[in-house]
Amino acid sequence: MNGNFVYANPTKLYFGDEAQKNLAKALSGFGKKVLFTYGGGSIKHNGVYDDVMASLKAAGKEVIELPGVMSNPTVDKLNEGRRIARENNVDFILAVGGGSVIDYAKAVSVSAWYDGDAWERFWVKQDDPLKGERIIPVGAVLTMAGTGSEMNGGSVITNHAANMKIGKVFGEEVMPKFAVLNPRYTFSLPHRQMVAGIFDTMSHIMEQYFSGDDDSTSDYLAEGLMRSVIASSLVAVKEPENYEARSNLMWSSTWALNTLIGEGKSQDWMVHMIGHAIGAYTNATHGMTLSGISVAYYRHVMKHAIGRFARFARVVWAIPTDGKTDEQLASEGIDALATWIKTIGAASEITSLGVTPDMLEGIADATIILDAGYEKLTRQEIIEILRASL
Amino acid sequence: MNGNFVYANPTKLYFGDEAQKNLAKALSGFGKKVLFTYGGGSIKHNGVYDDVMASLKAAGKEVIELPGVMSNPTVDKLNEGRRIARENNVDFILAVGGGSVIDYAKAVSVSAWYDGDAWERFWVKQDDPLKGERIIPVGAVLTMAGTGSEMNGGSVITNHAANMKIGKVFGEEVMPKFAVLNPRYTFSLPHRQMVAGIFDTMSHIMEQYFSGDDDSTSDYLAEGLMRSVIASSLVAVKEPENYEARSNLMWSSTWALNTLIGEGKSQDWMVHMIGHAIGAYTNATHGMTLSGISVAYYRHVMKHAIGRFARFARVVWAIPTDGKTDEQLASEGIDALATWIKTIGAASEITSLGVTPDMLEGIADATIILDAGYEKLTRQEIIEILRASL
């Protein structure tokens, strides 16, 4: 375990097919005025809205509804939420939905009482930590597994005018106070959204795993999570209502990005950076932007860490080692990843997401280049990875 | 992930070779009077005592020292601590040591302000939860990896008069508020204690893993942790000052028993129950009582879960499967466990721990028999397992 770090995660998780029964009690520790935010209204058709409203009522809350959070929440929508939160002086924000809704709730949470330009202050300025800003506590009811937003301090916001999609990672004070995780709440999700969430989870794990070549417990935990995600994904794509598979996918996605498996590691995150730039250009589903470029990306960086990619093949994909060189194994591991992407029905390329060759330079320019992982990419390398992903 | 459960773990972990630099700040959130408890005084020879005292001074605390916590903390010692905590009206308990010291601190924490017989109320009565008792918050500075006490609500107390050693698992309100985990603080530990801690960790994982045969993410995480513990143990027994290995062992031990890998599982814990009974009779080192009986125990229950034991062989020990039946694989997995116990120098039998044949019936009588795992053992089966472990 490299370096010095602090692990602190106060989010309380209520898990199971009756998890929502804890919601009223979980809410009771917070103030009376609750901003109840959600997405396009699918929760009104699958019973989740009614469950939540019943809990809010049982807890004696005054509810202000804020629907219409889009799948890539925008600065304009954020500003609407900030205004509503302030005007109503809300005590708590309850996010009901997937990662976009929870990211959005956290964005409102930190910026509602900030007087300036929230986009500039909290997203464009990545290295500017919170300085005692007033924060509105957030809770979550999860309806889509994948982003891990329910147990971390991350919040991704999109600015279409600037063609920018930026994720900010806040600390423990912004993490949800609690999250209700009922795997059955994810059953009515469209198949494509489920698959996107599965790949998002896998990508979170890989982007922490593929950095360094030390012997870290975090990598062993990551391998366990990847094996579980792969096993359950193969069941879930055939039987979307298989509770065991969906519950494993939900639990894995939470633990894939709640800081645990990244502790003591440098981490990479370039797939997410490129994926965000594609998302800003096309508004494509987040998980699909990641699957669309991952194979090309990992083939590109593999040369820097043959041992780690060979281990990925051996441990995660159980590829027999007999007589193979590490180079062969490493390559076969990425082949297995590519096959799995096809098998579960995630995007294998980015053309189907609306990316055209003339966009590549712009996407590369919109990509935030991190100095992490196995190499710091150049603009030209990003264009090559994008071209190989068309 | 079976069932409905709540995951809540508020312990903040400061990890790394400079972790103690956070101690003064961590203490600052609590009251002035600190009960500083530790063991036999080894911390006065390795610099840990001085580090802690400097932090306590920097934080402006009034310190009451309570040394002499033994490796299996007794009811008598507990009563001494309760008296001192009350007489001084302490605001906080800082435990500096291994699991015994931290268990002890938690025991004082919950029982100091209880007026009756603490042993009866909190340990003998297993199913009697806390009912708003006044709890003194606890923090920990860990000097021995193994028990996981630094991030859970467990507390094991020994009553020699009754030949009883009982572990009680309290909830999140009793978990340490923070734990300082500096792997270098474990370097001066006697070799035998390090090995006992390694097996204790492995046993915690196995006792959660060997229950059920469902496909649970918790089992995949457990496999990752076991693989990390095995890999690092083989380095650490040869190079006790290998920071990477010792840091992995420390981090693995914390995550092996902080509730994570047991979520959604029934769990077993009979090896700990028998081990506690041996400990009550012999005062033997906890981890060694577990290694001494584990091989016989798992050979005994293996028949109920051949598939799970075959998976253990394949995934955890990387035993080639070619042409083998699950029975063969399962048996080879336990062989690998037995070999590893010998390789790291843990106890392979219980005779060397002071157990004699005439004690077996008494130990069986002192064993709390749980109805969990793959079968509920009879008294006679416990005697057979003990006899096979002589």
GROMACS .gro file of N, CA and C in nm, chain A residues 1-19 22 151 172 214-225 227-229 231-232 235 243-244 247-249 251-252 255 260-261 263 311 315, chain B residues 1-19 22 151 172 214-225 227-229 231-232 235 243-244 247-249 251-252 255 260-261 263 311 315:
model
  318
    1MET      N    1   0.086  -0.117   0.000
    1MET     CA    2   0.000   0.000   0.000
    1MET      C    3   0.090   0.123   0.000
    2ASN      N    4   0.097   0.192  -0.112
    2ASN     CA    5   0.187   0.306  -0.126
    2ASN      C    6   0.133   0.432  -0.058
    3GLY      N    7   0.225   0.510  -0.005
    3GLY     CA    8   0.191   0.644   0.039
    3GLY      C    9   0.112   0.652   0.168
    4ASN      N   10   0.076   0.774   0.201
    4ASN     CA   11  -0.007   0.800   0.318
    4ASN      C   12  -0.143   0.847   0.269
    5PHE      N   13  -0.247   0.797   0.330
    5PHE     CA   14  -0.382   0.836   0.288
    5PHE      C   15  -0.479   0.825   0.404
    6VAL      N   16  -0.594   0.887   0.385
    6VAL     CA   17  -0.702   0.880   0.484
    6VAL      C   18  -0.821   0.813   0.419
    7TYR      N   19  -0.871   0.707   0.480
    7TYR     CA   20  -0.996   0.646   0.433
    7TYR      C   21  -1.107   0.688   0.528
    8ALA      N   22  -1.207   0.754   0.476
    8ALA     CA   23  -1.320   0.796   0.558
    8ALA      C   24  -1.443   0.795   0.471
    9ASN      N   25  -1.535   0.709   0.503
    9ASN     CA   26  -1.657   0.704   0.423
    9ASN      C   27  -1.778   0.687   0.513
   10PRO      N   28  -1.847   0.797   0.538
   10PRO     CA   29  -1.957   0.795   0.634
   10PRO      C   30  -2.091   0.749   0.578
   11THR      N   31  -2.098   0.718   0.446
   11THR     CA   32  -2.228   0.684   0.388
   11THR      C   33  -2.280   0.552   0.446
   12LYS      N   34  -2.401   0.558   0.496
   12LYS     CA   35  -2.467   0.439   0.551
   12LYS      C   36  -2.546   0.374   0.439
   13LEU      N   37  -2.526   0.244   0.418
   13LEU     CA   38  -2.593   0.175   0.307
   13LEU      C   39  -2.703   0.084   0.359
   14TYR      N   40  -2.823   0.105   0.307
   14TYR     CA   41  -2.934   0.014   0.336
   14TYR      C   42  -2.953  -0.073   0.214
   15PHE      N   43  -2.921  -0.201   0.225
   15PHE     CA   44  -2.918  -0.288   0.107
   15PHE      C   45  -3.020  -0.400   0.118
   16GLY      N   46  -3.082  -0.432   0.006
   16GLY     CA   47  -3.170  -0.548   0.000
   16GLY      C   48  -3.303  -0.517  -0.064
   17ASP      N   49  -3.383  -0.620  -0.082
   17ASP     CA   50  -3.509  -0.600  -0.153
   17ASP      C   51  -3.618  -0.535  -0.068
   18GLU      N   52  -3.583  -0.504   0.058
   18GLU     CA   53  -3.673  -0.426   0.142
   18GLU      C   54  -3.603  -0.302   0.196
   19ALA      N   55  -3.497  -0.262   0.129
   19ALA     CA   56  -3.413  -0.153   0.180
   19ALA      C   57  -3.491  -0.024   0.201
   22ASN      N   58  -3.622   0.141   0.532
   22ASN     CA   59  -3.539   0.221   0.623
   22ASN      C   60  -3.542   0.370   0.592
  151MET      N   61  -2.201   0.650  -0.295
  151MET     CA   62  -2.112   0.638  -0.179
  151MET      C   63  -1.979   0.709  -0.201
  172GLU      N   64  -1.540   1.379   0.206
  172GLU     CA   65  -1.642   1.306   0.281
  172GLU      C   66  -1.762   1.391   0.320
  214ASP      N   67   0.312  -0.245  -0.838
  214ASP     CA   68   0.346  -0.293  -0.704
  214ASP      C   69   0.248  -0.402  -0.662
  215ASP      N   70   0.273  -0.462  -0.547
  215ASP     CA   71   0.188  -0.569  -0.495
  215ASP      C   72   0.098  -0.510  -0.388
  216SER      N   73  -0.016  -0.455  -0.429
  216SER     CA   74  -0.103  -0.381  -0.337
  216SER      C   75  -0.233  -0.457  -0.311
  217THR      N   76  -0.274  -0.461  -0.186
  217THR     CA   77  -0.402  -0.525  -0.152
  217THR      C   78  -0.516  -0.465  -0.235
  218SER      N   79  -0.506  -0.337  -0.265
  218SER     CA   80  -0.612  -0.273  -0.345
  218SER      C   81  -0.630  -0.344  -0.479
  219ASP      N   82  -0.521  -0.392  -0.539
  219ASP     CA   83  -0.533  -0.461  -0.667
  219ASP      C   84  -0.602  -0.597  -0.652
  220TYR      N   85  -0.575  -0.666  -0.542
  220TYR     CA   86  -0.642  -0.795  -0.519
  220TYR      C   87  -0.793  -0.774  -0.498
  221LEU      N   88  -0.828  -0.668  -0.426
  221LEU     CA   89  -0.971  -0.638  -0.410
  221LEU      C   90  -1.033  -0.604  -0.545
  222ALA      N   91  -0.959  -0.528  -0.626
  222ALA     CA   92  -1.008  -0.491  -0.759
  222ALA      C   93  -1.032  -0.617  -0.843
  223GLU      N   94  -0.940  -0.712  -0.835
  223GLU     CA   95  -0.957  -0.836  -0.912
  223GLU      C   96  -1.081  -0.912  -0.867
  224GLY      N   97  -1.104  -0.915  -0.736
  224GLY     CA   98  -1.225  -0.980  -0.686
  224GLY      C   99  -1.350  -0.913  -0.741
  225LEU      N  100  -1.352  -0.781  -0.736
  225LEU     CA  101  -1.470  -0.708  -0.786
  225LEU      C  102  -1.489  -0.732  -0.936
  227ARG      N  103  -1.400  -0.989  -1.116
  227ARG     CA  104  -1.449  -1.126  -1.137
  227ARG      C  105  -1.599  -1.136  -1.105
  228SER      N  106  -1.640  -1.066  -1.000
  228SER     CA  107  -1.782  -1.069  -0.964
  228SER      C  108  -1.866  -0.996  -1.068
  229VAL      N  109  -1.819  -0.883  -1.115
  229VAL     CA  110  -1.894  -0.807  -1.216
  229VAL      C  111  -1.909  -0.890  -1.344
  231ALA      N  112  -1.891  -1.221  -1.383
  231ALA     CA  113  -1.979  -1.338  -1.361
  231ALA      C  114  -2.126  -1.295  -1.358
  232SER      N  115  -2.157  -1.191  -1.286
  232SER     CA  116  -2.297  -1.148  -1.273
  232SER      C  117  -2.348  -1.084  -1.401
  235VAL      N  118  -2.493  -1.335  -1.639
  235VAL     CA  119  -2.627  -1.380  -1.599
  235VAL      C  120  -2.730  -1.270  -1.629
  243TYR      N  121  -3.225  -1.180  -0.935
  243TYR     CA  122  -3.195  -1.094  -0.819
  243TYR      C  123  -3.050  -1.105  -0.775
  244GLU      N  124  -3.000  -1.229  -0.772
  244GLU     CA  125  -2.861  -1.247  -0.725
  244GLU      C  126  -2.764  -1.169  -0.814
  247SER      N  127  -2.817  -0.790  -0.771
  247SER     CA  128  -2.772  -0.742  -0.639
  247SER      C  129  -2.619  -0.737  -0.634
  248ASN      N  130  -2.553  -0.837  -0.694
  248ASN     CA  131  -2.406  -0.832  -0.700
  248ASN      C  132  -2.358  -0.713  -0.782
  249LEU      N  133  -2.426  -0.687  -0.892
  249LEU     CA  134  -2.386  -0.573  -0.977
  249LEU      C  135  -2.403  -0.441  -0.902
  251TRP      N  136  -2.403  -0.395  -0.567
  251TRP     CA  137  -2.304  -0.386  -0.458
  251TRP      C  138  -2.164  -0.361  -0.514
  252SER      N  139  -2.130  -0.431  -0.622
  252SER     CA  140  -1.997  -0.412  -0.684
  252SER      C  141  -1.978  -0.270  -0.733
  255TRP      N  142  -1.891  -0.039  -0.446
  255TRP     CA  143  -1.756  -0.057  -0.390
  255TRP      C  144  -1.647  -0.033  -0.493
  260LEU      N  145  -1.228   0.286  -0.181
  260LEU     CA  146  -1.157   0.170  -0.124
  260LEU      C  147  -1.047   0.117  -0.215
  261ILE      N  148  -1.083   0.077  -0.338
  261ILE     CA  149  -0.984   0.006  -0.420
  261ILE      C  150  -0.883   0.099  -0.485
  263GLU      N  151  -0.718   0.319  -0.279
  263GLU     CA  152  -0.629   0.362  -0.171
  263GLU      C  153  -0.487   0.308  -0.195
  311ARG      N  154  -0.118  -1.039  -1.563
  311ARG     CA  155  -0.189  -1.076  -1.439
  311ARG      C  156  -0.340  -1.060  -1.456
  315VAL      N  157  -0.567  -1.373  -1.379
  315VAL     CA  158  -0.652  -1.373  -1.259
  315VAL      C  159  -0.797  -1.338  -1.293
  391MET      N  160  -2.611  -1.118  -0.337
  391MET     CA  161  -2.604  -1.065  -0.201
  391MET      C  162  -2.736  -1.100  -0.132
  392ASN      N  163  -2.729  -1.195  -0.040
  392ASN     CA  164  -2.849  -1.242   0.028
  392ASN      C  165  -2.900  -1.146   0.134
  393GLY      N  166  -3.030  -1.143   0.149
  393GLY     CA  167  -3.091  -1.075   0.262
  393GLY      C  168  -3.087  -0.924   0.259
  394ASN      N  169  -3.135  -0.867   0.367
  394ASN     CA  170  -3.133  -0.723   0.386
  394ASN      C  171  -3.034  -0.690   0.497
  395PHE      N  172  -2.953  -0.589   0.476
  395PHE     CA  173  -2.854  -0.554   0.578
  395PHE      C  174  -2.822  -0.405   0.569
  396VAL      N  175  -2.758  -0.356   0.675
  396VAL     CA  176  -2.712  -0.218   0.679
  396VAL      C  177  -2.561  -0.219   0.691
  397TYR      N  178  -2.494  -0.150   0.601
  397TYR     CA  179  -2.350  -0.132   0.615
  397TYR      C  180  -2.326   0.010   0.664
  398ALA      N  181  -2.260   0.022   0.777
  398ALA     CA  182  -2.229   0.154   0.832
  398ALA      C  183  -2.100   0.141   0.908
  399ASN      N  184  -1.999   0.208   0.862
  399ASN     CA  185  -1.872   0.201   0.931
  399ASN      C  186  -1.806   0.339   0.936
  400PRO      N  187  -1.821   0.404   1.052
  400PRO     CA  188  -1.775   0.543   1.062
  400PRO      C  189  -1.627   0.558   1.096
  401THR      N  190  -1.553   0.448   1.115
  401THR     CA  191  -1.412   0.462   1.156
  401THR      C  192  -1.329   0.526   1.047
  402LYS      N  193  -1.260   0.632   1.083
  402LYS     CA  194  -1.172   0.702   0.989
  402LYS      C  195  -1.033   0.640   1.003
  403LEU      N  196  -0.974   0.601   0.891
  403LEU     CA  197  -0.844   0.534   0.894
  403LEU      C  198  -0.735   0.627   0.844
  404TYR      N  199  -0.632   0.646   0.927
  404TYR     CA  200  -0.513   0.720   0.884
  404TYR      C  201  -0.406   0.616   0.857
  405PHE      N  202  -0.370   0.599   0.731
  405PHE     CA  203  -0.281   0.489   0.694
  405PHE      C  204  -0.150   0.541   0.635
  406GLY      N  205  -0.040   0.474   0.668
  406GLY     CA  206   0.088   0.504   0.605
  406GLY      C  207   0.199   0.521   0.707
  407ASP      N  208   0.320   0.537   0.657
  407ASP     CA  209   0.435   0.542   0.748
  407ASP      C  210   0.448   0.676   0.820
  408GLU      N  211   0.356   0.767   0.793
  408GLU     CA  212   0.351   0.893   0.868
  408GLU      C  213   0.212   0.913   0.928
  409ALA      N  214   0.139   0.806   0.941
  409ALA     CA  215  -0.001   0.815   0.985
  409ALA      C  216  -0.016   0.885   1.120
  412ASN      N  217  -0.131   1.249   1.207
  412ASN     CA  218  -0.271   1.291   1.211
  412ASN      C  219  -0.334   1.279   1.350
  541MET      N  220  -1.141  -0.139   1.339
  541MET     CA  221  -1.249  -0.087   1.254
  541MET      C  222  -1.378  -0.168   1.270
  562GLU      N  223  -2.217   0.014   1.534
  562GLU     CA  224  -2.131   0.124   1.488
  562GLU      C  225  -2.099   0.226   1.596
  604ASP      N  226  -2.377  -1.962  -0.263
  604ASP     CA  227  -2.434  -1.870  -0.361
  604ASP      C  228  -2.320  -1.793  -0.429
  605ASP      N  229  -2.356  -1.713  -0.528
  605ASP     CA  230  -2.258  -1.635  -0.602
  605ASP      C  231  -2.263  -1.491  -0.549
  606SER      N  232  -2.187  -1.464  -0.445
  606SER     CA  233  -2.196  -1.335  -0.376
  606SER      C  234  -2.069  -1.253  -0.397
  607THR      N  235  -2.085  -1.125  -0.425
  607THR     CA  236  -1.969  -1.036  -0.438
  607THR      C  237  -1.880  -1.043  -0.315
  608SER      N  238  -1.940  -1.064  -0.198
  608SER     CA  239  -1.860  -1.073  -0.075
  608SER      C  240  -1.756  -1.184  -0.086
  609ASP      N  241  -1.791  -1.295  -0.151
  609ASP     CA  242  -1.695  -1.405  -0.165
  609ASP      C  243  -1.580  -1.368  -0.258
  610TYR      N  244  -1.609  -1.294  -0.362
  610TYR     CA  245  -1.502  -1.251  -0.454
  610TYR      C  246  -1.406  -1.155  -0.383
  611LEU      N  247  -1.462  -1.066  -0.301
  611LEU     CA  248  -1.375  -0.976  -0.223
  611LEU      C  249  -1.291  -1.057  -0.125
  612ALA      N  250  -1.353  -1.157  -0.063
  612ALA     CA  251  -1.280  -1.243   0.031
  612ALA      C  252  -1.165  -1.314  -0.039
  613GLU      N  253  -1.190  -1.361  -0.160
  613GLU     CA  254  -1.083  -1.429  -0.234
  613GLU      C  255  -0.968  -1.334  -0.264
  614GLY      N  256  -1.002  -1.210  -0.301
  614GLY     CA  257  -0.897  -1.111  -0.325
  614GLY      C  258  -0.814  -1.089  -0.199
  615LEU      N  259  -0.881  -1.073  -0.086
  615LEU     CA  260  -0.808  -1.050   0.040
  615LEU      C  261  -0.721  -1.170   0.076
  617ARG      N  262  -0.586  -1.391  -0.123
  617ARG     CA  263  -0.470  -1.396  -0.212
  617ARG      C  264  -0.365  -1.292  -0.171
  618SER      N  265  -0.411  -1.176  -0.129
  618SER     CA  266  -0.317  -1.072  -0.086
  618SER      C  267  -0.247  -1.112   0.044
  619VAL      N  268  -0.322  -1.166   0.138
  619VAL     CA  269  -0.262  -1.209   0.266
  619VAL      C  270  -0.158  -1.318   0.242
  621ALA      N  271   0.014  -1.389  -0.037
  621ALA     CA  272   0.131  -1.335  -0.108
  621ALA      C  273   0.220  -1.254  -0.014
  622SER      N  274   0.160  -1.168   0.066
  622SER     CA  275   0.240  -1.082   0.154
  622SER      C  276   0.298  -1.159   0.272
  625VAL      N  277   0.632  -1.310   0.192
  625VAL     CA  278   0.740  -1.212   0.194
  625VAL      C  279   0.775  -1.176   0.339
  633TYR      N  280   0.827  -0.321   0.391
  633TYR     CA  281   0.714  -0.230   0.415
  633TYR      C  282   0.591  -0.267   0.333
  634GLU      N  283   0.614  -0.302   0.206
  634GLU     CA  284   0.500  -0.333   0.120
  634GLU      C  285   0.420  -0.453   0.176
  637SER      N  286   0.252  -0.356   0.507
  637SER     CA  287   0.140  -0.262   0.487
  637SER      C  288   0.019  -0.336   0.428
  638ASN      N  289   0.044  -0.429   0.336
  638ASN     CA  290  -0.067  -0.508   0.282
  638ASN      C  291  -0.133  -0.593   0.392
  639LEU      N  292  -0.050  -0.652   0.478
  639LEU     CA  293  -0.104  -0.734   0.587
  639LEU      C  294  -0.188  -0.650   0.682
  641TRP      N  295  -0.346  -0.359   0.611
  641TRP     CA  296  -0.470  -0.315   0.544
  641TRP      C  297  -0.566  -0.433   0.527
  642SER      N  298  -0.513  -0.549   0.490
  642SER     CA  299  -0.599  -0.668   0.472
  642SER      C  300  -0.666  -0.707   0.603
  645TRP      N  301  -0.965  -0.486   0.672
  645TRP     CA  302  -1.081  -0.509   0.586
  645TRP      C  303  -1.135  -0.650   0.595
  650LEU      N  304  -1.743  -0.570   0.599
  650LEU     CA  305  -1.760  -0.566   0.452
  650LEU      C  306  -1.779  -0.705   0.391
  651ILE      N  307  -1.682  -0.795   0.410
  651ILE     CA  308  -1.688  -0.923   0.337
  651ILE      C  309  -1.788  -1.022   0.397
  653GLU      N  310  -2.108  -0.911   0.454
  653GLU     CA  311  -2.241  -0.861   0.419
  653GLU      C  312  -2.311  -0.958   0.324
  701ARG      N  313  -1.356  -2.431  -0.534
  701ARG     CA  314  -1.333  -2.292  -0.577
  701ARG      C  315  -1.219  -2.228  -0.497
  705VAL      N  316  -0.918  -2.074  -0.700
  705VAL     CA  317  -0.901  -1.928  -0.705
  705VAL      C  318  -0.796  -1.880  -0.605
   0.00000   0.00000   0.00000
